[in-house]
Every structure is written in structure tokens, then in C-alpha cells.
Coordinates of C-alpha atoms in Angstrom, one line a residue:
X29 CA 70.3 -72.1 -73.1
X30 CA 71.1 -68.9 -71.7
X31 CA 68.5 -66.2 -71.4
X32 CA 68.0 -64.4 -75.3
X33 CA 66.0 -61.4 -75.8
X34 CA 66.4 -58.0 -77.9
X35 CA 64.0 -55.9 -76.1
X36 CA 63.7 -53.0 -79.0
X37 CA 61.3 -51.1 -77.1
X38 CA 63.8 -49.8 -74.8
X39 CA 66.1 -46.9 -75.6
X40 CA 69.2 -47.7 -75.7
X41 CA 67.7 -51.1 -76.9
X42 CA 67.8 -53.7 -74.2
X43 CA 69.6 -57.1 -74.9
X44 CA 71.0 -60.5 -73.7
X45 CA 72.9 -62.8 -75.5
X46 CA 72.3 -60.9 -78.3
X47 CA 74.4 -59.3 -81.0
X48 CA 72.2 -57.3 -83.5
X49 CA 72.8 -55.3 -86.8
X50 CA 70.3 -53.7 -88.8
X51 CA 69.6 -53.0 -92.9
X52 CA 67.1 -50.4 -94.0
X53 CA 65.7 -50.0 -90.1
X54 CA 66.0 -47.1 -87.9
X55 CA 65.0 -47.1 -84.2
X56 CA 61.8 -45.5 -82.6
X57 CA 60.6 -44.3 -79.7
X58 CA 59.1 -47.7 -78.5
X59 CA 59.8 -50.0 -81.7
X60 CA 62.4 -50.9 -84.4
X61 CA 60.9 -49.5 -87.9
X62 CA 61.2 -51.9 -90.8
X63 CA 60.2 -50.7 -94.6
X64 CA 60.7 -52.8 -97.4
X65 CA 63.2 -55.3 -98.1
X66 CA 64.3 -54.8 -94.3
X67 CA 66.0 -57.0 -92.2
X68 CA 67.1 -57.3 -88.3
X69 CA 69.5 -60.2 -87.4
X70 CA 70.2 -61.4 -84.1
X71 CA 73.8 -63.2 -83.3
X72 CA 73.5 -65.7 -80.5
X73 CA 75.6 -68.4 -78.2
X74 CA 74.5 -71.7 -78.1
X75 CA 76.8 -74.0 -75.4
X76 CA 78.4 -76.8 -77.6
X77 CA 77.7 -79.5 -74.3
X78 CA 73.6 -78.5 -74.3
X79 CA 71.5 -80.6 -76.3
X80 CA 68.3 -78.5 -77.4
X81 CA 65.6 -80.6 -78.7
X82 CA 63.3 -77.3 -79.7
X83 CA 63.5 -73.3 -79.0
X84 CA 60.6 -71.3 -78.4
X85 CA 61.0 -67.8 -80.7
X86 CA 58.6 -65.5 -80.1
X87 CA 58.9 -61.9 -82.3
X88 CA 56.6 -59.7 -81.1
X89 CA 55.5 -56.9 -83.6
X90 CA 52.5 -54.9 -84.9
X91 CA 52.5 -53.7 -89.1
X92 CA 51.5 -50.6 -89.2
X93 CA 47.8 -49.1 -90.8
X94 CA 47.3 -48.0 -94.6
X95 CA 44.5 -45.8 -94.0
X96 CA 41.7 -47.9 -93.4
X97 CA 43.2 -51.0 -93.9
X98 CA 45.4 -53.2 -92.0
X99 CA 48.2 -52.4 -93.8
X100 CA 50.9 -55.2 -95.6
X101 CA 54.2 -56.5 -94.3
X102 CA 54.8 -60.3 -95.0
X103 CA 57.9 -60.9 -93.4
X104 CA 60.7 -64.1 -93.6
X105 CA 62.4 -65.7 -90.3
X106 CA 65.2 -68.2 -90.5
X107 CA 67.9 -69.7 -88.7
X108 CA 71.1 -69.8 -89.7
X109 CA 70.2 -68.7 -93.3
X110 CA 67.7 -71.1 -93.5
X111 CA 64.1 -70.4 -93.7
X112 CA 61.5 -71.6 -90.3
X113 CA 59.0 -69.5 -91.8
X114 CA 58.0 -67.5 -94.8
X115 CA 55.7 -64.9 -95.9
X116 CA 54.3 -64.7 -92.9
X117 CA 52.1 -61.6 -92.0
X118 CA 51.9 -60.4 -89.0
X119 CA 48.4 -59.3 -87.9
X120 CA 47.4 -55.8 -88.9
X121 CA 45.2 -53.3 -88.2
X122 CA 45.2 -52.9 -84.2
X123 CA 47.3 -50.3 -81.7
X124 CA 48.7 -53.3 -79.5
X125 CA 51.6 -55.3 -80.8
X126 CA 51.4 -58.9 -81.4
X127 CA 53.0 -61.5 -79.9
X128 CA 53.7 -64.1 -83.0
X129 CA 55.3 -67.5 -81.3
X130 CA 57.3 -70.1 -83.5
X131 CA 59.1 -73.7 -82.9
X132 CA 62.8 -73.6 -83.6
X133 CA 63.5 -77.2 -84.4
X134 CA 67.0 -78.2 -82.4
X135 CA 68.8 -79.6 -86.3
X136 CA 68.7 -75.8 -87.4
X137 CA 70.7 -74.8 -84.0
X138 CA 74.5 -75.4 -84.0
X139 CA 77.2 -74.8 -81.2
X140 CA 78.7 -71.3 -80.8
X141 CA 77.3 -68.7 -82.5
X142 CA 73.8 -68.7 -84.4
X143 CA 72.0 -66.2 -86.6
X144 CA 68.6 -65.8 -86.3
X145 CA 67.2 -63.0 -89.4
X146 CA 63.7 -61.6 -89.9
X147 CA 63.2 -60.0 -93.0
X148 CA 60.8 -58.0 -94.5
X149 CA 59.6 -58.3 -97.9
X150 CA 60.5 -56.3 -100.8
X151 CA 57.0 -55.7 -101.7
X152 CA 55.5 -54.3 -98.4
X153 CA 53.0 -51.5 -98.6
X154 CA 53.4 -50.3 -94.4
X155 CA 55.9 -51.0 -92.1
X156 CA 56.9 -53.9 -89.7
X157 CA 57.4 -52.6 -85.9
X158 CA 59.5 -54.9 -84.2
X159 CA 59.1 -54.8 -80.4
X160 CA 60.6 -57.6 -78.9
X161 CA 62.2 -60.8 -79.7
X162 CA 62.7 -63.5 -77.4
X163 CA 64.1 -67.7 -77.6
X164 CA 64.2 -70.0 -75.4
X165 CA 64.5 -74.0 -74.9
X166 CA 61.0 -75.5 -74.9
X167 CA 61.7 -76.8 -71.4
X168 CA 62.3 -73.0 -70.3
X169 CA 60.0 -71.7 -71.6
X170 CA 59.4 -67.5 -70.4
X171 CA 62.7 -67.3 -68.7
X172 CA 64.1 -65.2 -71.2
X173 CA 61.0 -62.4 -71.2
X174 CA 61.2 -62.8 -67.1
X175 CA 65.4 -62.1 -67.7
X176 CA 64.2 -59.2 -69.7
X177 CA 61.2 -57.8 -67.7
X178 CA 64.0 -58.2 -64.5
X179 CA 66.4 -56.0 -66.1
X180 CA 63.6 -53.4 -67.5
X181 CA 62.8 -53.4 -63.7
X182 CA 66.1 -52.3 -62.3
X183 CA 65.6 -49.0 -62.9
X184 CA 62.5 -47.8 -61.0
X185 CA 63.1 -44.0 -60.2
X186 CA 61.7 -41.9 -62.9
X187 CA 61.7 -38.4 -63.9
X188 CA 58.8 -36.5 -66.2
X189 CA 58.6 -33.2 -67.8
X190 CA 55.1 -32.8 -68.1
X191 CA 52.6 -30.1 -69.7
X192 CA 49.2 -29.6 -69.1
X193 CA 46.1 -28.2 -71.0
X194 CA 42.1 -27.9 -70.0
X195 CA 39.6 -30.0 -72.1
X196 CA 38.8 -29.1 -75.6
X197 CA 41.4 -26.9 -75.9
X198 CA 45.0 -27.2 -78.6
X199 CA 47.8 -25.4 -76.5
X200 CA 49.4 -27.6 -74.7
X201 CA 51.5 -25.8 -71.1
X202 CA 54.6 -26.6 -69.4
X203 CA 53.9 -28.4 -65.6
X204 CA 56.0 -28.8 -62.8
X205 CA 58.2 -32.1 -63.1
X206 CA 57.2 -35.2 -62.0
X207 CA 59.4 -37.8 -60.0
X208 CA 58.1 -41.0 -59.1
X209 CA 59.4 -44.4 -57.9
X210 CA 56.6 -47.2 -56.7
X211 CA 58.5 -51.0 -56.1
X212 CA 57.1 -54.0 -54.5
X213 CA 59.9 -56.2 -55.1
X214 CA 58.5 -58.0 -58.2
X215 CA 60.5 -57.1 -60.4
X216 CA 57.4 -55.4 -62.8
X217 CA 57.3 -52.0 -64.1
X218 CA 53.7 -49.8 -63.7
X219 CA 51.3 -49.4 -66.3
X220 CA 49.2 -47.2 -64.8
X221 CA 50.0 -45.0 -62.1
X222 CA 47.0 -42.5 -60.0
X223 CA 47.5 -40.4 -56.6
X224 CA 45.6 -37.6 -54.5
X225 CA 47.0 -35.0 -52.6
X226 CA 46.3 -33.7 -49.2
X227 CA 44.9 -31.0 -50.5
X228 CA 42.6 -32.8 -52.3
X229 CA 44.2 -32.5 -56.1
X230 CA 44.0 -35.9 -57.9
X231 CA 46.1 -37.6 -60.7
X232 CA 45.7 -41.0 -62.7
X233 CA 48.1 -41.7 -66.0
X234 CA 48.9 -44.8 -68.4
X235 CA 52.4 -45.4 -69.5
X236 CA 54.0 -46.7 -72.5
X237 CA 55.2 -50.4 -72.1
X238 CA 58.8 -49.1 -72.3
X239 CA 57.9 -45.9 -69.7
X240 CA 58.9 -43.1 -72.4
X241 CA 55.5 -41.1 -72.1
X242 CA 52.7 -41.0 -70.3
X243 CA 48.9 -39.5 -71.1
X244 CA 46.3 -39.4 -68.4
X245 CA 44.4 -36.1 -66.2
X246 CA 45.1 -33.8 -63.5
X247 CA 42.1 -32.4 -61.1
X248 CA 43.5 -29.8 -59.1
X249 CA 42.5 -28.9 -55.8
X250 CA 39.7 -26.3 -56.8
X251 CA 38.1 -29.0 -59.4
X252 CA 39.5 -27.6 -62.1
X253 CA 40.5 -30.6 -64.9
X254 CA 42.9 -31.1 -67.5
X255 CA 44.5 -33.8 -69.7
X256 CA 48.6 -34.3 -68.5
X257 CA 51.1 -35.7 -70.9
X258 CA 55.1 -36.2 -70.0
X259 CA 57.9 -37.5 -71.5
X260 CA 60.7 -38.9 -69.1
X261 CA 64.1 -37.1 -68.9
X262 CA 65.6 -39.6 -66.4
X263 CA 65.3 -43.1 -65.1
X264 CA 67.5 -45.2 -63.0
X265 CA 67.9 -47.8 -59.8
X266 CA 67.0 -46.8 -56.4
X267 CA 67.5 -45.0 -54.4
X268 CA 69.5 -42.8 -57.2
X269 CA 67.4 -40.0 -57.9
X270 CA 65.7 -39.9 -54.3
X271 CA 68.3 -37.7 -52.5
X272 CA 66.3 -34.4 -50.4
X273 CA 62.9 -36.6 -51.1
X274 CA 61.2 -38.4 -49.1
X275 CA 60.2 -42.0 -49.6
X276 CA 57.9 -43.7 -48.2
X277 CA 59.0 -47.2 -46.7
X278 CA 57.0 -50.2 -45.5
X279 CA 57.0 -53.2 -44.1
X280 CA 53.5 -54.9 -45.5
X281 CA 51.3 -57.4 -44.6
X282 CA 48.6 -59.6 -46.8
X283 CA 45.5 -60.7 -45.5
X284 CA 43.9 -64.0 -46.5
X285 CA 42.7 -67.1 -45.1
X286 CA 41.5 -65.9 -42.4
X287 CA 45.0 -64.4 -41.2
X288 CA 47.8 -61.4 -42.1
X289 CA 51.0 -62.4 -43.8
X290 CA 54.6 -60.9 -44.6
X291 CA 54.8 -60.2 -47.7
X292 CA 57.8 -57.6 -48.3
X293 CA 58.8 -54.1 -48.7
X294 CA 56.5 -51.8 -50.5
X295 CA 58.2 -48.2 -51.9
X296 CA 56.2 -45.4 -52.5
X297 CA 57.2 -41.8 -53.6
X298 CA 55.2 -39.6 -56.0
X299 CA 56.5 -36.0 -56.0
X300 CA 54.5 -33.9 -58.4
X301 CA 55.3 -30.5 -57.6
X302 CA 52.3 -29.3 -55.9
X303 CA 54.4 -29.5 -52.3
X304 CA 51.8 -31.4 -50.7
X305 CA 52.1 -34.9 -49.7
X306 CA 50.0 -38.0 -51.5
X307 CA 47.4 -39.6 -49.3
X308 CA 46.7 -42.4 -51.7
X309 CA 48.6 -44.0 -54.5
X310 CA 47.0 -46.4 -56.9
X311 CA 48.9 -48.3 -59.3
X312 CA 48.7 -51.4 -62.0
X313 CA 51.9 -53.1 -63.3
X314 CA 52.7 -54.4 -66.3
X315 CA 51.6 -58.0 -65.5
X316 CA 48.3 -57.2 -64.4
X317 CA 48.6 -56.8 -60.9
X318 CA 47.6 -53.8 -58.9
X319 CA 47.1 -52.6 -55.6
X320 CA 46.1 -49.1 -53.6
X321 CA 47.2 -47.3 -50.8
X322 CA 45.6 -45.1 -48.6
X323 CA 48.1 -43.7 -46.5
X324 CA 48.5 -41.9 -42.9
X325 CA 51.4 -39.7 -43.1
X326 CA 52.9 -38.7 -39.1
X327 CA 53.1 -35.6 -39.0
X328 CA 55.9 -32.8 -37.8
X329 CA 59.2 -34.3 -37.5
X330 CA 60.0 -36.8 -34.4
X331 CA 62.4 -35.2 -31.7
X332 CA 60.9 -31.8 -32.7
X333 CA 57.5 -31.1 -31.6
X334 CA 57.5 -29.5 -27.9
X335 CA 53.8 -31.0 -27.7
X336 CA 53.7 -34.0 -29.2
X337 CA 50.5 -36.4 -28.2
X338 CA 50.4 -39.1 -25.4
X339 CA 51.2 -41.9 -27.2
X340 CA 50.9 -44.4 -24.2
X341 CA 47.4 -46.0 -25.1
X342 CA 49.1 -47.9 -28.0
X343 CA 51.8 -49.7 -25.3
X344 CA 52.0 -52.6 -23.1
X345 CA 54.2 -54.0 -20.8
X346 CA 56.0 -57.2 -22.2
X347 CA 59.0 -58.3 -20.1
X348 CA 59.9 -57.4 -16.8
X349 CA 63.3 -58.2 -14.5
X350 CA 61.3 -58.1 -11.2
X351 CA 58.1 -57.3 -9.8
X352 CA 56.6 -57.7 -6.5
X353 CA 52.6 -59.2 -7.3
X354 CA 51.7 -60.1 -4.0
X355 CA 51.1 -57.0 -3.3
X356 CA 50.1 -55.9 -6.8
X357 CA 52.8 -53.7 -7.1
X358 CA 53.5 -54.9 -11.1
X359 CA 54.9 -53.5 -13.9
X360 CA 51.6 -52.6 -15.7
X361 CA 51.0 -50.3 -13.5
X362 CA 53.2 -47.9 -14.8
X363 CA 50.6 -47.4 -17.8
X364 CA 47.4 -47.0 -15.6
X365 CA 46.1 -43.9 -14.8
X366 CA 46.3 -44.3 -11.1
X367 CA 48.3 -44.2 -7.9
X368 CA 49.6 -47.9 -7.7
X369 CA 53.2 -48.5 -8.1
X370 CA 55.3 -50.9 -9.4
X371 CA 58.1 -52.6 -7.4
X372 CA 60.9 -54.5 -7.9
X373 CA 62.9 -55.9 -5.6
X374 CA 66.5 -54.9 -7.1
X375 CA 68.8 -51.6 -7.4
X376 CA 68.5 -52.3 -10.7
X377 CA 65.7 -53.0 -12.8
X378 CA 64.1 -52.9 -16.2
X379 CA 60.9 -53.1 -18.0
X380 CA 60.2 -53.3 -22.0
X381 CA 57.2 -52.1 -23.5
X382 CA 55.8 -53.4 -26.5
X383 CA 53.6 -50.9 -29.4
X384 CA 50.9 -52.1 -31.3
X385 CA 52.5 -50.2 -34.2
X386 CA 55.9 -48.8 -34.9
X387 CA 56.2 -45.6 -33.0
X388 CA 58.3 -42.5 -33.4
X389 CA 58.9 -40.8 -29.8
X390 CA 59.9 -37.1 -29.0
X391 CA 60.0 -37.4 -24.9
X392 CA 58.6 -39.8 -22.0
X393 CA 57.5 -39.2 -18.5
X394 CA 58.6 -40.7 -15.2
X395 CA 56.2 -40.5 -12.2
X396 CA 57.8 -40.8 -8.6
X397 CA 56.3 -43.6 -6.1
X398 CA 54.3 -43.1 -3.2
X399 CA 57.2 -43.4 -0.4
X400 CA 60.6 -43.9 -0.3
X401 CA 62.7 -41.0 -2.0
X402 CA 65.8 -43.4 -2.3
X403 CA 64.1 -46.0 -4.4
X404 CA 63.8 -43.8 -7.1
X405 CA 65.6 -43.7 -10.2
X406 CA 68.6 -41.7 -10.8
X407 CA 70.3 -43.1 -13.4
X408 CA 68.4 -45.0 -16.6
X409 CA 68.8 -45.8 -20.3
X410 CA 66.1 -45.9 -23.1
X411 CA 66.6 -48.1 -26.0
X412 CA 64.3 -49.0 -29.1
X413 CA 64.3 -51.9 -30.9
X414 CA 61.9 -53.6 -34.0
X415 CA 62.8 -57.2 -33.1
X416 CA 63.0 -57.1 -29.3
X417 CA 66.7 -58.7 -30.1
X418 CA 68.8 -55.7 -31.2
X419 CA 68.5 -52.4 -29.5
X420 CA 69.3 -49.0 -30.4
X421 CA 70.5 -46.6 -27.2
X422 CA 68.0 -43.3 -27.2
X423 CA 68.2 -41.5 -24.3
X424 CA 70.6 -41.6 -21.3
X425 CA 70.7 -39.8 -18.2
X426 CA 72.7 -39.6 -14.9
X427 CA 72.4 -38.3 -11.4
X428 CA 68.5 -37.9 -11.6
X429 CA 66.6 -36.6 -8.8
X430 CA 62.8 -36.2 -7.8
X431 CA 61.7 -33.6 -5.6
X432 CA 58.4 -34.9 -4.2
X433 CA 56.5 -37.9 -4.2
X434 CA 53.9 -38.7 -7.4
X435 CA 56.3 -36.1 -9.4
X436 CA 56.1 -36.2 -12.8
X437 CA 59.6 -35.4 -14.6
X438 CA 59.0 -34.9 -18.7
X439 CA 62.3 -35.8 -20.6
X440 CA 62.5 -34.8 -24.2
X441 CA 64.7 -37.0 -26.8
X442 CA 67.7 -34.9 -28.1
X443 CA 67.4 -35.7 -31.6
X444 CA 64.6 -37.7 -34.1
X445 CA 65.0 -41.0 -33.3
X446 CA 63.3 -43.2 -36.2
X447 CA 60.0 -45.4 -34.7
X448 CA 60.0 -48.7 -33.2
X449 CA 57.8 -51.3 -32.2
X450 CA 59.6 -52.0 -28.9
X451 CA 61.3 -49.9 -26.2
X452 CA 63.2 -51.0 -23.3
X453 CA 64.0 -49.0 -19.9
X454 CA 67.3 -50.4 -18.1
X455 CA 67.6 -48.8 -14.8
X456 CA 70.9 -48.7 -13.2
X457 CA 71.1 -46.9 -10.5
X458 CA 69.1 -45.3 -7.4
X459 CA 68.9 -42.9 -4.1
X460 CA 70.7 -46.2 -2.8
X461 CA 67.9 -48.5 -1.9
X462 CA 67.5 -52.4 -2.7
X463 CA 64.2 -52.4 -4.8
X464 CA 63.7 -49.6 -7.2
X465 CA 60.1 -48.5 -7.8
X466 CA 57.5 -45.7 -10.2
X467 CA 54.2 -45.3 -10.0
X468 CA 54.0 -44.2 -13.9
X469 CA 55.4 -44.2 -17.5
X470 CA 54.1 -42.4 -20.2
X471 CA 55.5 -41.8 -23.7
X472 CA 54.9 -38.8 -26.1
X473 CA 55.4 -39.2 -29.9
X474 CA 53.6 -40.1 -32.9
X475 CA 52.9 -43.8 -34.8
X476 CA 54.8 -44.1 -37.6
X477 CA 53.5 -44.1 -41.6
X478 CA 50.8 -46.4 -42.4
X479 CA 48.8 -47.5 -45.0
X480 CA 45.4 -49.8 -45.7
X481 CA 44.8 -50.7 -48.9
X482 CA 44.4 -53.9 -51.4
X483 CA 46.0 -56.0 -53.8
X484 CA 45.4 -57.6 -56.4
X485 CA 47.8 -60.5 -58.6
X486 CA 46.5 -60.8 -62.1
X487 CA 43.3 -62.9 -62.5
X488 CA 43.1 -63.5 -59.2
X489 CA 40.7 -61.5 -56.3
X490 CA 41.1 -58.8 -53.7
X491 CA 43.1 -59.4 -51.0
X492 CA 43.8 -56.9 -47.4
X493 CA 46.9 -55.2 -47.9
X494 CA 48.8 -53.0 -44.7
X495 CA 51.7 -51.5 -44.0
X496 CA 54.3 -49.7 -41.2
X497 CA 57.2 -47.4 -41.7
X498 CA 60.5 -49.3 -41.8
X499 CA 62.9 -47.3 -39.3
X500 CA 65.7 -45.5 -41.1
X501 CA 68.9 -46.6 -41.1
X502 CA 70.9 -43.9 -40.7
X503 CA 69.0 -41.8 -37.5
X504 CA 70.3 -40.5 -35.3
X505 CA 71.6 -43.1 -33.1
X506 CA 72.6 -45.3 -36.2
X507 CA 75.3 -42.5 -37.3
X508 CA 76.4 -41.6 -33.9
X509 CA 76.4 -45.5 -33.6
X510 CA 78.9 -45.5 -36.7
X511 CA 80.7 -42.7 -35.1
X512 CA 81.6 -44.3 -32.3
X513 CA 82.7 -47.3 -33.8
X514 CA 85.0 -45.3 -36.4
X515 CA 86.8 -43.7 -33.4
X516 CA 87.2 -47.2 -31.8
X517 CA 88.7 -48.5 -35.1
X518 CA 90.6 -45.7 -35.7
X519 CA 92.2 -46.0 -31.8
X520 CA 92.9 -49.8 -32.9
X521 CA 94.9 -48.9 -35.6
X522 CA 96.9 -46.2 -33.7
X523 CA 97.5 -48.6 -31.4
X524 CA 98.7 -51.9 -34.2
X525 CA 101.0 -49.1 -35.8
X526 CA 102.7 -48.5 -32.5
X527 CA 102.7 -52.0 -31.8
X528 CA 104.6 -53.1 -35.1
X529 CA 106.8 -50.0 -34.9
X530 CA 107.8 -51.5 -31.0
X531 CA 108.4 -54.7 -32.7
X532 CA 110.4 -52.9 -35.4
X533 CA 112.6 -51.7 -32.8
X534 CA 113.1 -55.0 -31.1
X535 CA 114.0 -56.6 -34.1
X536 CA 117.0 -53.8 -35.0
X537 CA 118.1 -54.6 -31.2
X538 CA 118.2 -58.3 -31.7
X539 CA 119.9 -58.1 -35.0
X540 CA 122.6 -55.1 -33.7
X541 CA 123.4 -58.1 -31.0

């Protein structure tokens, strides 16, 4: 049986396999309203070649208060007209809408098309909020509330007007907007939602299930406190919504038993209108889980920054083409802070460093050797990769020259070049000796967004959560990447039209014969 579920609680109301009409209802912000001698029926497909032995029906629903009393709402549910269940009243008198679960025996189901009704009594004193209605065979039994907790999902970027007002007080004022999208993959919508600024201002709000309002507090930066309310204007799929923002991408880890684990992509943005970035996000879903992140945010922008820190302490050397360790003339030297060399015994030569974190860089250093002018490099190529497999051209230069021996020679990166975990230096040409040799390498930049932090699944404990910045994909080098291969495609097909009009021409010489 196909996923079946009339989700009432979303606006425009969310369903599957579902064909619904209404009699004496009208639709709220989070629930359908039912008075008195209501009813709310439900159209579904049944496949004539499944054999259903039992469905799983579970209306979910709250009847509303009658002043101090739980108020009065019997209700009737059948099946194609006839009755499963009747004068049945839904528990009263709370704020949280019940979840009421029934057995549909298979004899009342028939192939095609079905009719499920739920009907209020004529005689009810309050109403009947209907929130969600779900069926499903008894040997599926969930998939149709995980169908319709997947779709409520697929739209994660949301938009809030909000207002503002300080403790005690009635008058309510208008606050900046409020975009926010927060994804680990799973498919589960937040249910609470808390940040802090860089400046120190602080946020934590609850949603309703369907994600029309919130209600929580805003500190500001000076301490001051008030409650903050907001109503969404937009919602949609990522990364819709996002464009001018940034959003914070990583690649997360989990720790337990003893050891770190991949464990997806985690999203982040929370734009509140104060202009400063978040440091930490907290957040709980809708199934119970939650986690926190305290982030650290790189500052300036990569390729920019004409000081940028020395970088080099978090690098290592990792492969090398040739190196000459009898006389300890090795590639890790080139990250010492000494006068050693390395040597290798080629005109051509490269060496890949490896960082313990993703790193951003905004220019590198070459250090001349101790002798031998024409076994230093002249021409080279810096590339980054994340895998140490595909690699991403940086920085290129030609016809290099040093002037003296331990010179150091600063390059700066043309343009921001995303961060990477690895880096690669392919020299390819020198003063015309057979071994190339530096005595150093050192790289400016800045690590890439992190985070430490927690999570937590539902009824479970606390586990280590981390995370780094997952490169862009369109820097720099990606688009001029793309560039390049759209002129080369574009030259290819010049060059086919030519071809078939040559052939073209052939063929009216053949035929003219």
C-alpha cells in the first residue's frame, strides 16, 4: 500500500494518496476545525493485486476546552460507509494533540478507490481539531508518517517577520527579519532553534510543529531581554532563498567507541539581522534529536588579506617524487626552520603537503638553496585537492628567478581559492640543472570554518560532534575551470559544423558526377 497521509497542519494542506473534501470544516493555521455534525473524508487507492490483511489508521487530533472542562466532541470513523468505530471521544482537556491509533480490518478495504470519513457528532459542545491522518498496512507500519515528515522536510529555508517587546510590557514592535536554514540530512524539521552572536547577543525560540510561528527571547548585546514572536512569510528547498548569504557548510564527524566517524553534511545559516555572524547554534528537531555547534568562523576573505598568518605549522610533507636521504637532504625540510635543503635528483620534481584541517591559502613562500643558482626553480604549479586524487590548478608561474642564495620569494594567490586539505607543488622546470632543490616552503592563509559541538539522537546519550568547511564549488578555479572547458566545446563544435558542411560539399560533387 502506497504511502497515505493528509497532513492538515500544513498550509496548503499536505497529502499523498489522498483526495479530501470537507462539510462544515474550515482550515486553521495548524489544524482542520470541526463543529458539529462535521465531517472530513479521505479518497484513497488501494492496488487490486495487494492483499492487505490489516491497516494501521492513526487520526491524530485534540478537542478543544469548554472553559474549565475538557470540552465534548465524540466523533464516528468508517470505511467505506461502514462504521470501525463510534462515538469515540477523543481525549480532551490538553494543548498537545493526540495521537488516536485504530485497526482497519482488510474485508472493509476493496480494490481502487476507498473512502475513509470521520465525523463529528451532531451534539458536540467544542470542536474537533484534526491534525493529521495517516494508514498504513500493519506490516508497514510508520512509512506513511516517515513519507510525510520527508516531504514536510524538503523545504528547509525559512523566512520570519518578527516583533519584539521587553518583559511585562503589552506593545508588541516590529524586528528585523529572520532567515534561517539548519539540515543534517535527516530529513526532520527543528523544534527548537537558539544561537549567539559575535557580539555576544543571544536567541533561543520553539516552533509550531508545522513551522508557522515561533515564540521564544532575544538578549541583545548590552543584556537587555525581550520575548520574540514571528510568523513565516516564506519557506522553500535549499539552497532557494540563500542567494548574497552565506552558509555555512560541513563535512562532520561523530565520535564514539573510542573513534571519529563520517557522518554527513551539516548546514547551518541563521541570519537575524544584527550583521554579526553566529558563533553557536543549538537546535532540537522534531524527533527528538539535537545537537550544538560552536563554531570558528575564518576570518577576512582568502586571496585578500596582504598579511595573512603563517599557516605552515598545520602541514606535512606526504609524498615526494625524489629526495636524496643519504645525505639528509629530504623533503621535510622544506618545513623546518633551518638551513637544510631538500634535493632531488631530477629537473623536475614535486612534493605534496598534507593539512591537518582544510585550509584556505592567500600566498606561499619559496626559499633558495644553499648553492647552485641553476638548480632552482623557475617554473612550478600549485594545485589543491580534498582527496589527494582530483586536483584543482592554483597558482602558475613561468621564468622564475632568485637573486641570491637562502632568498625568500613571497607569491600571493590571484584570487580566493576555496580550502583544501592537500596541496601539491609540480615543478617543471629549472636554471638547467639535473636535480632541483629549496631549502624552504611556507604557506600563508587561514583554516577553514570549524565547529565542536555534540549530538544527541532521541533517547539515546551524548556523542562528540566536529566539523570542516566543505570547499565551494564554484571558486575561482572551478569557474575558470568551466570556462575553459566551454571554450573547448565551443571550438569542437565549430570544428563538427565545418566538418559536415566539407562533407556536404563532397556529397553535391559526387552526386553532380
Amino acid at each position: 500500500m502506497q504511502p497515505t497521509f493528509a497532513d492538515f497542519s500544513a498550509s496548503p494542506v499536505n497529502a499523498s494518496n489522498a483526495g479530501i473534501r470537507y462539510r462544515h470544516c474550515h482550515e486553521a493555521s495548524s489544524h482542520l476545525v470541526m463543529g458539529a455534525d462535521a465531517s472530513t473524508e479521505l479518497d484513497f487507492e488501494v492496488d487490486g493485486q495487494e492483499r492487505i490483511a490489516e491497516v494501521t489508521l492513526k487520526v491524530t487530533a485534540l478537542v478543544s476546552k469548554l472553559g474549565r472542562s475538557p470540552g465534548y466532541a465524540p466523533v464516528d470513523v468508517l470505511v467505506n460507509g461502514k462504521a470501525l468505530v463510534q462515538g469515540f471521544t477523543v481525549p480532551g482537556g490538553g494543548d498537545l494533540p493526540q495521537d488516536n491509533v485504530f485497526a482497519v480490518p482488510g474485508a472493509l478495504l476493496r480494490p481502487g478507490t476507498n473512502t475513509l470519513e470521520i465525523r463529528t457528532a451532531a451534539d458536540a459542545r467544542s470542536m474537533l481539531w484534526l491534525h493529521r491522518v495517516t494508514l498504513d498496512s500493519v506490516y508497514e507500519r510508520g512509512r506513511s508518517e516517515r513519507a510525510m515528515a520527508a516531504e514536510a522536510a524538503r523545504d528547509t529555508v525559512f523566512v520570519y517577520t518578527t516583533e519584539r517587546r521587553p518583559p511585562f510590557t503589552s506593545s508588541w514592535r516590529p524586528g528585523p527579519r529572520l532567515l534561517f536554514h539548519v539540515d543534517r540530512g535527516e530529513q526532520s524539521l527543528p523544534a527548537q532553534l537558539g544561537w549567539r552572536g559575535q557580539d555576544g547577543a543571544e536567541s533561543a525560540i520553539s516552533f509550531q510543529s508545522n513551522m508557522s510561528d515561533f515564540h521564544g527571547h532575544h538578549r541583545a548585546a548590552d543584556g537587555t531581554l525581550a520575548e520574540f514572536r514571528g510568523r513565516v512569510v516564506e519557506r522553500g528547498p535549499f539552497p532557494e532563498g540563500t542567494e548574497g548569504v552565506r552558509v555555512h557548510r560541513f563535512l562532520t564527524e561523530e565520535g564514539w567507541g573510542g573513534g571519529w566517524h563520517t557522518s554527513g553534511e551539516l548546514r547551518l545559516l541563521v541570519e537575524d539581522g544584527s550583521g554579526r555572524p553566529v558563533e553557536r547554534v543549538t537546535w532540537r528537531d522534531q524527533r527528538g534529536n539535537s545537537g550544538v555547534a560552536a563554531l570558528r568562523i575564518a576570518a577576512g576573505c582568502p586571496g585578500a588579506a596582504a598579511d595573512a598568518p603563517d599557516v605552515t605549522e598545520g602541514a606535512r610533507v606526504v609524498e615526494v617524487s625524489d629526495e636524496y636521504e643519504e645525505a639528509g637532504e629530504v623533503a621535510e625540510n622544506l618545513l623546518r626552520d633551518s638551513r637544510a635543503k631538500w634535493l632531488a635528483g631530477e629537473c623536475e620534481a614535486t612534493v605534496e603537503f598534507a593539512f591537518d584541517r582544510p585550509t584556505a591559502l592567500t600566498g606561499y613562500t619559496l626559499t633558495s638553496a644553499n648553492d647552485f643558482p641553476d638548480r632552482d626553480p623557475r617554473d612550478w604549479t600549485l594545485s589543491g585537492s580534498q582527496d589527494g586524487n582530483h586536483w584543482t590548478e592554483l597558482d602558475s608561474r613561468t621564468d622564475e628567478s632568485f637573486t641570491g642564495r637562502f632568498e625568500s620569494r613571497r607569491f600571493r594567490m590571484g584570487a580566493a581559492t576555496g580550502a583544501f586539505s592537500r596541496y601539491r607543488l609540480d615543478i617543471t622546470g629549472n636554471g638547467g640543472a639535473d636535480e632541483i632543490q629549496l631549502s624552504g616552503v611556507r604557506f600563508a592563509g587561514v583554516a577553514a570554518d570549524h565547529f565542536s559541538g555534540y549530538y544527541q539522537r532521541y533517547n539515546e546519550g551524548p556523542i562528540g560532534y566536529r566539523g570542516t568547511a566543505v570547499v565551494s564549488p564554484d571558486d575561482s578555479a572551478e569557474r575558470e575551470r568551466n570556462a575553459r572547458l566551454g571554450a573547448e566545446l565551443e571550438e569542437a563544435t565549430r570544428s563538427l559544423a565545418e566538418a559536415a558542411r566539407s562533407v556536404g560539399r563532397l556529397a553535391d560533387l559526387f552526386r553532380g558526377r
